[in-house]
PDB file of C-alpha atoms and ligand atoms in Angstrom:
ATOM      1  CA  MET A   1     -24.561  -4.502  -1.031  1.00 73.00           C
ATOM      2  CA  ARG A   2     -20.841  -4.987  -0.469  1.00 70.00           C
ATOM      3  CA  ARG A   3     -20.106  -2.611  -3.353  1.00 67.00           C
ATOM      4  CA  LYS A   4     -22.686  -0.074  -2.212  1.00 68.00           C
ATOM      5  CA  TRP A   5     -21.168   0.006   1.261  1.00 72.00           C
ATOM      6  CA  ASN A   6     -17.612  -0.160  -0.107  1.00 67.00           C
ATOM      7  CA  VAL A   7     -16.522  -2.975   2.222  1.00 75.00           C
ATOM      8  CA  THR A   8     -14.380  -6.099   1.908  1.00 75.00           C
ATOM      9  CA  LYS A   9     -15.749  -9.645   2.375  1.00 81.00           C
ATOM     10  CA  LEU A  10     -14.285  -9.861   5.884  1.00 83.00           C
ATOM     11  CA  GLN A  11     -15.825  -6.521   6.804  1.00 84.00           C
ATOM     12  CA  MET A  12     -19.193  -7.658   5.461  1.00 87.00           C
ATOM     13  CA  ILE A  13     -19.031 -10.709   7.767  1.00 90.00           C
ATOM     14  CA  LEU A  14     -18.129  -8.476  10.738  1.00 90.00           C
ATOM     15  CA  ILE A  15     -20.949  -6.047   9.879  1.00 91.00           C
ATOM     16  CA  ILE A  16     -23.530  -8.855   9.686  1.00 91.00           C
ATOM     17  CA  SER A  17     -22.180 -10.244  12.976  1.00 93.00           C
ATOM     18  CA  THR A  18     -22.531  -6.803  14.573  1.00 93.00           C
ATOM     19  CA  PHE A  19     -26.143  -6.570  13.392  1.00 91.00           C
ATOM     20  CA  ALA A  20     -26.875 -10.096  14.676  1.00 92.00           C
ATOM     21  CA  ILE A  21     -25.142  -9.794  18.076  1.00 93.00           C
ATOM     22  CA  GLY A  22     -26.309  -6.194  18.670  1.00 92.00           C
ATOM     23  CA  GLY A  23     -29.881  -7.099  17.656  1.00 90.00           C
ATOM     24  CA  SER A  24     -30.003 -10.186  19.893  1.00 92.00           C
ATOM     25  CA  LEU A  25     -28.582  -8.332  22.907  1.00 92.00           C
ATOM     26  CA  CYS A  26     -31.053  -5.537  22.302  1.00 91.00           C
ATOM     27  CA  GLY A  27     -34.021  -7.945  22.095  1.00 90.00           C
ATOM     28  CA  TYR A  28     -32.856  -9.759  25.237  1.00 91.00           C
ATOM     29  CA  THR A  29     -32.447  -6.509  27.203  1.00 91.00           C
ATOM     30  CA  GLY A  30     -35.841  -5.258  25.960  1.00 89.00           C
ATOM     31  CA  ARG A  31     -37.556  -8.391  27.315  1.00 89.00           C
ATOM     32  CA  LYS A  32     -35.697  -8.050  30.626  1.00 89.00           C
ATOM     33  CA  ILE A  33     -36.816  -4.426  30.976  1.00 88.00           C
ATOM     34  CA  LEU A  34     -40.443  -5.363  30.298  1.00 87.00           C
ATOM     35  CA  GLY A  35     -40.131  -8.233  32.785  1.00 87.00           C
ATOM     36  CA  PHE A  36     -38.793  -5.777  35.349  1.00 87.00           C
ATOM     37  CA  LEU A  37     -41.785  -3.497  34.682  1.00 84.00           C
ATOM     38  CA  GLN A  38     -44.012  -6.584  35.188  1.00 84.00           C
ATOM     39  CA  MET A  39     -46.017  -5.851  32.066  1.00 80.00           C
ATOM     40  CA  GLU A  40     -48.742  -8.274  30.982  1.00 81.00           C
ATOM     41  CA  LYS A  41     -48.280  -9.879  27.524  1.00 81.00           C
ATOM     42  CA  GLY A  42     -50.584  -8.257  24.954  1.00 84.00           C
ATOM     43  CA  ALA A  43     -50.772  -5.342  22.545  1.00 86.00           C
ATOM     44  CA  GLY A  44     -49.363  -2.898  25.135  1.00 85.00           C
ATOM     45  CA  TRP A  45     -46.422  -5.241  25.775  1.00 87.00           C
ATOM     46  CA  ILE A  46     -45.641  -5.494  22.047  1.00 89.00           C
ATOM     47  CA  ILE A  47     -45.830  -1.727  21.489  1.00 89.00           C
ATOM     48  CA  THR A  48     -43.650  -0.990  24.534  1.00 88.00           C
ATOM     49  CA  TYR A  49     -41.211  -3.710  23.469  1.00 89.00           C
ATOM     50  CA  LEU A  50     -40.905  -2.197  19.972  1.00 90.00           C
ATOM     51  CA  ILE A  51     -40.338   1.297  21.395  1.00 90.00           C
ATOM     52  CA  VAL A  52     -37.685   0.047  23.861  1.00 89.00           C
ATOM     53  CA  VAL A  53     -35.907  -1.969  21.175  1.00 89.00           C
ATOM     54  CA  THR A  54     -35.943   0.972  18.711  1.00 89.00           C
ATOM     55  CA  ILE A  55     -34.379   3.250  21.334  1.00 90.00           C
ATOM     56  CA  LEU A  56     -31.792   0.701  22.509  1.00 90.00           C
ATOM     57  CA  TRP A  57     -30.808  -0.690  19.113  1.00 90.00           C
ATOM     58  CA  PRO A  58     -28.375   2.062  17.977  1.00 88.00           C
ATOM     59  CA  PHE A  59     -26.542   1.950  21.315  1.00 90.00           C
ATOM     60  CA  PHE A  60     -26.186  -1.847  21.272  1.00 92.00           C
ATOM     61  CA  VAL A  61     -25.056  -1.951  17.661  1.00 91.00           C
ATOM     62  CA  LEU A  62     -22.495   0.815  18.249  1.00 91.00           C
ATOM     63  CA  ALA A  63     -21.230  -0.913  21.409  1.00 92.00           C
ATOM     64  CA  VAL A  64     -20.823  -4.284  19.645  1.00 92.00           C
ATOM     65  CA  SER A  65     -19.192  -2.616  16.618  1.00 92.00           C
ATOM     66  CA  ILE A  66     -16.248  -1.402  18.748  1.00 90.00           C
ATOM     67  CA  PRO A  67     -14.684  -4.804  19.582  1.00 91.00           C
ATOM     68  CA  LEU A  68     -15.451  -5.995  16.045  1.00 89.00           C
ATOM     69  CA  GLY A  69     -13.610  -2.974  14.619  1.00 84.00           C
ATOM     70  CA  GLN A  70     -16.647  -1.620  12.733  1.00 85.00           C
ATOM     71  CA  PHE A  71     -17.388   1.514  14.755  1.00 86.00           C
ATOM     72  CA  SER A  72     -16.761   4.013  11.947  1.00 80.00           C
ATOM     73  CA  PHE A  73     -18.970   2.027   9.545  1.00 83.00           C
ATOM     74  CA  PHE A  74     -21.892   1.951  12.008  1.00 85.00           C
ATOM     75  CA  LYS A  75     -21.419   5.567  13.021  1.00 84.00           C
ATOM     76  CA  ASN A  76     -21.851   6.547   9.352  1.00 80.00           C
ATOM     77  CA  TYR A  77     -24.678   4.026   8.909  1.00 83.00           C
ATOM     78  CA  LEU A  78     -26.661   5.514  11.795  1.00 84.00           C
ATOM     79  CA  ARG A  79     -25.953   9.008  10.516  1.00 80.00           C
ATOM     80  CA  ARG A  80     -27.419   8.044   7.153  1.00 78.00           C
ATOM     81  CA  ILE A  81     -30.558   6.685   8.825  1.00 82.00           C
ATOM     82  CA  LEU A  82     -30.867   9.931  10.770  1.00 80.00           C
ATOM     83  CA  MET A  83     -30.485  11.979   7.608  1.00 77.00           C
ATOM     84  CA  LYS A  84     -33.236   9.897   5.939  1.00 77.00           C
ATOM     85  CA  LEU A  85     -35.575  10.387   8.895  1.00 79.00           C
ATOM     86  CA  ARG A  86     -34.854  14.107   8.942  1.00 73.00           C
ATOM     87  CA  PRO A  87     -33.772  15.103   5.412  1.00 67.00           C
ATOM     88  CA  GLY A  88     -33.208  18.699   6.429  1.00 66.00           C
ATOM     89  CA  ALA A  89     -31.309  17.622   9.555  1.00 64.00           C
ATOM     90  CA  ASN A  90     -28.257  19.392  10.790  1.00 61.00           C
ATOM     91  CA  ARG A  91     -25.404  18.831   8.325  1.00 63.00           C
ATOM     92  CA  LYS A  92     -23.105  17.660  11.097  1.00 63.00           C
ATOM     93  CA  PHE A  93     -24.953  14.326  10.976  1.00 64.00           C
ATOM     94  CA  ALA A  94     -24.219  13.861   7.278  1.00 69.00           C
ATOM     95  CA  PRO A  95     -21.632  11.111   6.671  1.00 70.00           C
ATOM     96  CA  LYS A  96     -18.449  12.345   5.053  1.00 80.00           C
ATOM     97  CA  ILE A  97     -18.382  11.727   1.316  1.00 91.00           C
ATOM     98  CA  ILE A  98     -14.943  10.936  -0.059  1.00 95.00           C
ATOM     99  CA  ASN A  99     -14.371  12.941  -3.227  1.00 98.00           C
ATOM    100  CA  VAL A 100     -12.107  11.228  -5.733  1.00 98.00           C
ATOM    101  CA  ALA A 101     -10.286  12.678  -8.740  1.00 98.00           C
ATOM    102  CA  ILE A 102      -9.222  10.427 -11.601  1.00 98.00           C
ATOM    103  CA  LEU A 103      -6.241  11.615 -13.630  1.00 98.00           C
ATOM    104  CA  ALA A 104      -5.927  10.054 -17.082  1.00 98.00           C
ATOM    105  CA  SER A 105      -4.297  10.861 -20.421  1.00 96.00           C
ATOM    106  CA  GLY A 106      -5.648   8.176 -22.745  1.00 96.00           C
ATOM    107  CA  THR A 107      -8.668   6.069 -23.610  1.00 97.00           C
ATOM    108  CA  GLY A 108      -9.970   6.007 -20.077  1.00 98.00           C
ATOM    109  CA  SER A 109     -11.194   2.408 -19.935  1.00 98.00           C
ATOM    110  CA  ASN A 110      -9.917   2.058 -16.365  1.00 98.00           C
ATOM    111  CA  ALA A 111     -11.448   5.406 -15.451  1.00 98.00           C
ATOM    112  CA  GLU A 112     -14.804   4.194 -16.774  1.00 98.00           C
ATOM    113  CA  LYS A 113     -14.653   0.932 -14.781  1.00 98.00           C
ATOM    114  CA  ILE A 114     -13.861   2.922 -11.645  1.00 98.00           C
ATOM    115  CA  ILE A 115     -16.755   5.326 -12.270  1.00 98.00           C
ATOM    116  CA  GLN A 116     -19.141   2.387 -12.782  1.00 96.00           C
ATOM    117  CA  TYR A 117     -17.850   0.598  -9.685  1.00 96.00           C
ATOM    118  CA  PHE A 118     -18.541   3.584  -7.432  1.00 95.00           C
ATOM    119  CA  SER A 119     -21.735   4.716  -9.164  1.00 93.00           C
ATOM    120  CA  ASN A 120     -24.015   3.330  -6.438  1.00 87.00           C
ATOM    121  CA  ASN A 121     -21.671   4.043  -3.566  1.00 89.00           C
ATOM    122  CA  SER A 122     -23.012   6.596  -1.130  1.00 83.00           C
ATOM    123  CA  ASN A 123     -19.609   7.170   0.566  1.00 88.00           C
ATOM    124  CA  VAL A 124     -17.400   7.663  -2.461  1.00 94.00           C
ATOM    125  CA  LYS A 125     -17.961  10.103  -5.314  1.00 96.00           C
ATOM    126  CA  ILE A 126     -15.907  10.385  -8.479  1.00 98.00           C
ATOM    127  CA  ALA A 127     -15.949  14.159  -8.413  1.00 98.00           C
ATOM    128  CA  VAL A 128     -13.759  15.056 -11.392  1.00 98.00           C
ATOM    129  CA  ILE A 129     -11.684  13.664 -14.224  1.00 98.00           C
ATOM    130  CA  VAL A 130      -8.499  15.558 -14.952  1.00 97.00           C
ATOM    131  CA  THR A 131      -6.525  15.156 -18.148  1.00 97.00           C
ATOM    132  CA  ASN A 132      -3.533  16.839 -19.756  1.00 95.00           C
ATOM    133  CA  ASN A 133      -4.675  15.771 -23.237  1.00 95.00           C
ATOM    134  CA  THR A 134      -7.450  17.616 -25.065  1.00 95.00           C
ATOM    135  CA  ALA A 135      -7.916  14.615 -27.406  1.00 96.00           C
ATOM    136  CA  ALA A 136      -8.068  11.976 -24.646  1.00 97.00           C
ATOM    137  CA  GLY A 137     -10.841   9.384 -24.888  1.00 97.00           C
ATOM    138  CA  VAL A 138     -11.327   9.816 -21.160  1.00 98.00           C
ATOM    139  CA  LEU A 139     -13.094  13.112 -21.919  1.00 98.00           C
ATOM    140  CA  HIS A 140     -15.846  11.120 -23.704  1.00 98.00           C
ATOM    141  CA  VAL A 141     -15.980   8.772 -20.717  1.00 98.00           C
ATOM    142  CA  ALA A 142     -16.483  11.789 -18.453  1.00 98.00           C
ATOM    143  CA  LYS A 143     -19.246  13.190 -20.656  1.00 97.00           C
ATOM    144  CA  LYS A 144     -21.000   9.822 -21.032  1.00 97.00           C
ATOM    145  CA  ASN A 145     -21.008   9.303 -17.268  1.00 97.00           C
ATOM    146  CA  ALA A 146     -21.812  12.916 -16.372  1.00 97.00           C
ATOM    147  CA  VAL A 147     -18.594  13.423 -14.430  1.00 97.00           C
ATOM    148  CA  PRO A 148     -17.073  16.920 -14.621  1.00 98.00           C
ATOM    149  CA  ALA A 149     -13.819  17.062 -16.567  1.00 98.00           C
ATOM    150  CA  GLU A 150     -10.909  19.478 -16.448  1.00 97.00           C
ATOM    151  CA  VAL A 151      -8.155  19.778 -19.022  1.00 95.00           C
ATOM    152  CA  ILE A 152      -4.905  21.116 -17.664  1.00 94.00           C
ATOM    153  CA  SER A 153      -1.826  22.358 -19.370  1.00 88.00           C
ATOM    154  CA  VAL A 154       1.073  21.795 -17.018  1.00 75.00           C
ATOM    155  CA  LYS A 155       4.789  22.211 -16.818  1.00 66.00           C
ATOM    156  CA  LYS A 156       6.659  19.561 -14.862  1.00 60.00           C
ATOM    157  CA  GLU A 157       6.571  21.158 -11.432  1.00 64.00           C
ATOM    158  CA  ASP A 158       3.387  23.121 -11.641  1.00 88.00           C
ATOM    159  CA  ALA A 159       1.720  21.827  -8.483  1.00 93.00           C
ATOM    160  CA  ALA A 160      -0.459  24.918  -8.162  1.00 92.00           C
ATOM    161  CA  VAL A 161      -2.405  24.038 -11.339  1.00 93.00           C
ATOM    162  CA  TYR A 162      -3.335  20.641  -9.887  1.00 95.00           C
ATOM    163  CA  LEU A 163      -3.980  21.874  -6.360  1.00 96.00           C
ATOM    164  CA  LYS A 164      -6.362  24.553  -7.590  1.00 95.00           C
ATOM    165  CA  ILE A 165      -8.571  21.934  -9.276  1.00 96.00           C
ATOM    166  CA  LEU A 166      -8.256  19.407  -6.459  1.00 97.00           C
ATOM    167  CA  GLN A 167      -9.321  22.086  -3.977  1.00 97.00           C
ATOM    168  CA  GLN A 168     -12.140  23.300  -6.209  1.00 97.00           C
ATOM    169  CA  TYR A 169     -13.678  19.787  -6.145  1.00 97.00           C
ATOM    170  CA  ALA A 170     -12.750  19.206  -2.465  1.00 97.00           C
ATOM    171  CA  ILE A 171     -10.761  16.118  -3.464  1.00 98.00           C
ATOM    172  CA  ASP A 172      -9.741  13.645  -0.750  1.00 97.00           C
ATOM    173  CA  PHE A 173      -8.175  10.911  -2.877  1.00 98.00           C
ATOM    174  CA  VAL A 174      -6.551  10.705  -6.318  1.00 98.00           C
ATOM    175  CA  ILE A 175      -6.516   7.756  -8.727  1.00 98.00           C
ATOM    176  CA  LEU A 176      -4.113   7.788 -11.659  1.00 98.00           C
ATOM    177  CA  ALA A 177      -5.463   5.716 -14.533  1.00 98.00           C
ATOM    178  CA  GLY A 178      -3.051   5.982 -17.436  1.00 96.00           C
ATOM    179  CA  TYR A 179      -1.837   9.468 -16.547  1.00 96.00           C
ATOM    180  CA  LEU A 180       1.341  10.151 -18.472  1.00 93.00           C
ATOM    181  CA  LYS A 181       2.588  13.261 -16.687  1.00 92.00           C
ATOM    182  CA  MET A 182       4.636  13.202 -13.508  1.00 91.00           C
ATOM    183  CA  VAL A 183       2.501  14.322 -10.568  1.00 94.00           C
ATOM    184  CA  PRO A 184       4.398  17.249  -8.994  1.00 94.00           C
ATOM    185  CA  ALA A 185       5.993  16.718  -5.568  1.00 94.00           C
ATOM    186  CA  GLY A 186       3.906  19.575  -4.181  1.00 95.00           C
ATOM    187  CA  VAL A 187       0.726  17.600  -4.939  1.00 96.00           C
ATOM    188  CA  ILE A 188       2.096  14.355  -3.486  1.00 97.00           C
ATOM    189  CA  LYS A 189       2.974  16.210  -0.260  1.00 96.00           C
ATOM    190  CA  GLN A 190      -0.595  17.469   0.063  1.00 96.00           C
ATOM    191  CA  PHE A 191      -2.018  13.945  -0.445  1.00 97.00           C
ATOM    192  CA  PRO A 192       0.274  11.616   1.514  1.00 95.00           C
ATOM    193  CA  GLY A 193      -0.765   7.982   0.939  1.00 96.00           C
ATOM    194  CA  LYS A 194      -3.783   9.230  -0.986  1.00 98.00           C
ATOM    195  CA  ILE A 195      -2.609   8.912  -4.587  1.00 98.00           C
ATOM    196  CA  ILE A 196      -2.512   5.529  -6.303  1.00 98.00           C
ATOM    197  CA  ASN A 197      -1.465   4.378  -9.762  1.00 98.00           C
ATOM    198  CA  ILE A 198      -1.700   1.268 -11.892  1.00 98.00           C
ATOM    199  CA  HIS A 199       1.162  -0.030 -14.017  1.00 98.00           C
ATOM    200  CA  PRO A 200       0.719  -2.743 -16.669  1.00 98.00           C
ATOM    201  CA  ALA A 201       3.665  -4.923 -15.555  1.00 98.00           C
ATOM    202  CA  LEU A 202       5.127  -6.502 -12.463  1.00 98.00           C
ATOM    203  CA  LEU A 203       7.041  -3.623 -10.881  1.00 97.00           C
ATOM    204  CA  PRO A 204       9.861  -2.952 -10.260  1.00 97.00           C
ATOM    205  CA  ALA A 205      10.409  -4.699 -13.617  1.00 97.00           C
ATOM    206  CA  TYR A 206       9.446  -2.746 -16.733  1.00 97.00           C
ATOM    207  CA  GLY A 207       8.695   0.465 -14.876  1.00 96.00           C
ATOM    208  CA  GLY A 208      10.166   3.954 -14.703  1.00 93.00           C
ATOM    209  CA  SER A 209      10.333   6.937 -17.002  1.00 89.00           C
ATOM    210  CA  GLY A 210       9.431   6.127 -20.622  1.00 90.00           C
ATOM    211  CA  MET A 211       7.906   2.759 -19.728  1.00 94.00           C
ATOM    212  CA  TYR A 212       4.231   3.161 -20.537  1.00 94.00           C
ATOM    213  CA  GLY A 213       1.551   1.706 -22.803  1.00 93.00           C
ATOM    214  CA  MET A 214       2.661  -0.675 -25.561  1.00 96.00           C
ATOM    215  CA  LYS A 215       6.332  -0.009 -24.788  1.00 97.00           C
ATOM    216  CA  VAL A 216       5.916  -2.050 -21.618  1.00 97.00           C
ATOM    217  CA  HIS A 217       4.304  -5.033 -23.349  1.00 98.00           C
ATOM    218  CA  LYS A 218       6.818  -4.986 -26.240  1.00 97.00           C
ATOM    219  CA  ALA A 219       9.683  -5.051 -23.741  1.00 98.00           C
ATOM    220  CA  VAL A 220       8.088  -7.980 -21.861  1.00 98.00           C
ATOM    221  CA  ILE A 221       7.617  -9.970 -25.096  1.00 98.00           C
ATOM    222  CA  GLU A 222      11.135  -9.176 -26.360  1.00 97.00           C
ATOM    223  CA  ALA A 223      12.622 -10.370 -23.080  1.00 97.00           C
ATOM    224  CA  ASN A 224      10.744 -13.692 -23.415  1.00 97.00           C
ATOM    225  CA  GLU A 225       9.213 -13.292 -19.977  1.00 98.00           C
ATOM    226  CA  LYS A 226       7.091 -16.212 -18.807  1.00 97.00           C
ATOM    227  CA  GLU A 227       4.704 -13.984 -16.878  1.00 98.00           C
ATOM    228  CA  SER A 228       3.525 -10.417 -16.639  1.00 98.00           C
ATOM    229  CA  GLY A 229       0.724  -8.693 -14.775  1.00 98.00           C
ATOM    230  CA  ILE A 230      -0.359  -5.501 -13.081  1.00 98.00           C
ATOM    231  CA  SER A 231       0.958  -3.486 -10.152  1.00 98.00           C
ATOM    232  CA  ILE A 232      -1.192  -1.091  -8.165  1.00 98.00           C
ATOM    233  CA  HIS A 233       0.944   1.168  -6.007  1.00 98.00           C
ATOM    234  CA  PHE A 234       1.057   4.381  -4.008  1.00 98.00           C
ATOM    235  CA  VAL A 235       2.556   7.310  -5.870  1.00 97.00           C
ATOM    236  CA  ASP A 236       5.721   9.010  -4.704  1.00 95.00           C
ATOM    237  CA  GLU A 237       8.127  11.474  -6.336  1.00 92.00           C
ATOM    238  CA  ILE A 238       9.736   8.799  -8.545  1.00 92.00           C
ATOM    239  CA  TYR A 239       7.981   7.147 -11.521  1.00 90.00           C
ATOM    240  CA  ASP A 240       6.464   3.731 -10.645  1.00 93.00           C
ATOM    241  CA  ASN A 241       8.364   3.609  -7.379  1.00 94.00           C
ATOM    242  CA  GLY A 242       5.861   3.893  -4.496  1.00 96.00           C
ATOM    243  CA  GLU A 243       4.862   1.066  -2.163  1.00 97.00           C
ATOM    244  CA  ILE A 244       3.085  -1.748  -3.997  1.00 98.00           C
ATOM    245  CA  ILE A 245      -0.469  -2.363  -2.808  1.00 97.00           C
ATOM    246  CA  CYS A 246      -1.380  -5.289  -5.016  1.00 96.00           C
ATOM    247  CA  GLN A 247       0.017  -7.306  -7.923  1.00 98.00           C
ATOM    248  CA  LYS A 248      -1.803  -9.792 -10.137  1.00 98.00           C
ATOM    249  CA  ARG A 249      -0.024 -12.131 -12.535  1.00 98.00           C
ATOM    250  CA  ILE A 250      -0.841 -13.827 -15.825  1.00 98.00           C
ATOM    251  CA  PRO A 251       1.292 -16.188 -17.924  1.00 98.00           C
ATOM    252  CA  VAL A 252       2.852 -14.889 -21.127  1.00 98.00           C
ATOM    253  CA  LEU A 253       2.189 -17.602 -23.706  1.00 97.00           C
ATOM    254  CA  PRO A 254       4.612 -18.410 -26.572  1.00 96.00           C
ATOM    255  CA  GLU A 255       2.016 -17.182 -29.092  1.00 97.00           C
ATOM    256  CA  ASP A 256       1.420 -13.878 -27.270  1.00 98.00           C
ATOM    257  CA  THR A 257       2.180 -10.590 -29.002  1.00 97.00           C
ATOM    258  CA  ALA A 258       2.475  -7.182 -27.362  1.00 98.00           C
ATOM    259  CA  GLU A 259      -1.130  -6.523 -28.493  1.00 98.00           C
ATOM    260  CA  SER A 260      -2.599  -9.759 -27.134  1.00 98.00           C
ATOM    261  CA  LEU A 261      -0.741  -9.258 -23.871  1.00 98.00           C
ATOM    262  CA  ALA A 262      -2.017  -5.677 -23.635  1.00 98.00           C
ATOM    263  CA  ASN A 263      -5.606  -6.944 -24.043  1.00 98.00           C
ATOM    264  CA  LYS A 264      -5.214  -9.538 -21.302  1.00 98.00           C
ATOM    265  CA  ILE A 265      -3.591  -7.000 -18.992  1.00 98.00           C
ATOM    266  CA  HIS A 266      -6.446  -4.575 -19.581  1.00 97.00           C
ATOM    267  CA  ILE A 267      -8.971  -7.218 -18.504  1.00 97.00           C
ATOM    268  CA  LEU A 268      -6.944  -7.813 -15.353  1.00 98.00           C
ATOM    269  CA  GLU A 269      -6.789  -4.081 -14.652  1.00 98.00           C
ATOM    270  CA  HIS A 270     -10.535  -3.635 -15.064  1.00 98.00           C
ATOM    271  CA  GLU A 271     -11.183  -6.461 -12.639  1.00 97.00           C
ATOM    272  CA  TRP A 272      -8.738  -5.385  -9.928  1.00 97.00           C
ATOM    273  CA  TYR A 273      -8.219  -1.617 -10.041  1.00 98.00           C
ATOM    274  CA  PRO A 274     -11.701  -0.489  -8.909  1.00 97.00           C
ATOM    275  CA  GLN A 275     -11.928  -2.905  -5.972  1.00 95.00           C
ATOM    276  CA  THR A 276      -8.341  -2.256  -4.887  1.00 96.00           C
ATOM    277  CA  ALA A 277      -8.998   1.497  -4.977  1.00 97.00           C
ATOM    278  CA  ALA A 278     -12.134   0.897  -2.889  1.00 94.00           C
ATOM    279  CA  ASN A 279     -10.136  -1.082  -0.311  1.00 92.00           C
ATOM    280  CA  VAL A 280      -7.466   1.618  -0.039  1.00 95.00           C
ATOM    281  CA  ILE A 281     -10.092   4.373   0.328  1.00 93.00           C
ATOM    282  CA  ASN A 282     -11.849   2.321   2.942  1.00 87.00           C
ATOM    283  CA  LYS A 283      -8.687   1.826   4.977  1.00 87.00           C
ATOM    284  CA  THR A 284      -7.591   5.451   4.582  1.00 91.00           C
ATOM    285  CA  PHE A 285     -10.752   7.261   5.714  1.00 88.00           C
TER     286      PHE A 285
HETATM  287  C1  LIG B   1      -3.324   1.060 -18.456  1.00 51.00           C
HETATM  288  O1  LIG B   1      -2.754  -0.033 -19.093  1.00 51.00           O
HETATM  289  C2  LIG B   1      -2.580   1.391 -17.211  1.00 51.00           C
HETATM  290  O2  LIG B   1      -1.938   0.311 -16.642  1.00 51.00           O
HETATM  291  C3  LIG B   1      -1.551   2.376 -17.659  1.00 51.00           C
HETATM  292  O3  LIG B   1      -2.191   3.113 -18.666  1.00 51.00           O
HETATM  293  C4  LIG B   1      -3.189   2.327 -19.286  1.00 51.00           C
HETATM  294  C5  LIG B   1      -4.444   3.119 -19.317  1.00 51.00           C
HETATM  295  O4  LIG B   1      -5.435   2.490 -20.098  1.00 51.00           O
HETATM  296  N1  LIG B   1      -1.052   3.153 -16.554  1.00 51.00           N
HETATM  297  P1  LIG B   1      -6.895   3.095 -20.201  1.00 51.00           P
HETATM  298  O5  LIG B   1      -6.770   4.502 -20.721  1.00 51.00           O
HETATM  299  O6  LIG B   1      -7.496   3.058 -18.839  1.00 51.00           O
HETATM  300  O7  LIG B   1      -7.607   2.196 -21.158  1.00 51.00           O
END
């Protein structure tokens, strides 16, 4: 449920509390209203009670959601119920779907984990995979998961090429998952705080231009580091430089090689990148 609704544990607790408090207040008020109307207990009382509670419930839940900081969740929740009751209903009631683009140049294992993570999410849609590499494994991932893919051929500052695709798929948020090209400044300006990246080391160490893939892990091993890890960060105009959102660490063991370290880091990435992306999207929209 938490994954479907794209919420953190704390939010889930607040949402359940909102349901419980809103529901109780609604039931209490319903009984008071029926008392005021001096209705006799019986079938009529039950039917009237159910009607009153059904009408009051959305208002109570929305009211309680405000102090608990869950108003936008419940607003979208009620919109979804309305859309289900009236499938052809006015589109203005439809909750906003956040369209996400994944940019990747390689195998695409992170891209695939992200696609799977959001596959049942009704608020977030992985709308397109963009790659600069016609031979990238991520193109198979796209095909296998029925996500549209676009291959671009870009020069360093060619923001227009990216923006055209991002506009075509109405993209709201961008996830870099092993994308080896620099994202042009013109794209970053259009998506402030809405582009994230993952780096397979503890930034600012072992980051920057030329530090990617096995080069990172070889450098960590050669330097006899005692730990390494992953850094998930916002993207700015400098390689691996944006504000760090989350870091996770693992020990580097004496017997570790660049390959064994890369495998362990991949596992860490698959565990943390999708849920961190979900948290950022949740806070941003
Ligand atoms: C990951 O290690 C990521 O940290 C880095 O590129 C790699 C992509 O791997 N930015 P994959 O293509 O997702 O398997």
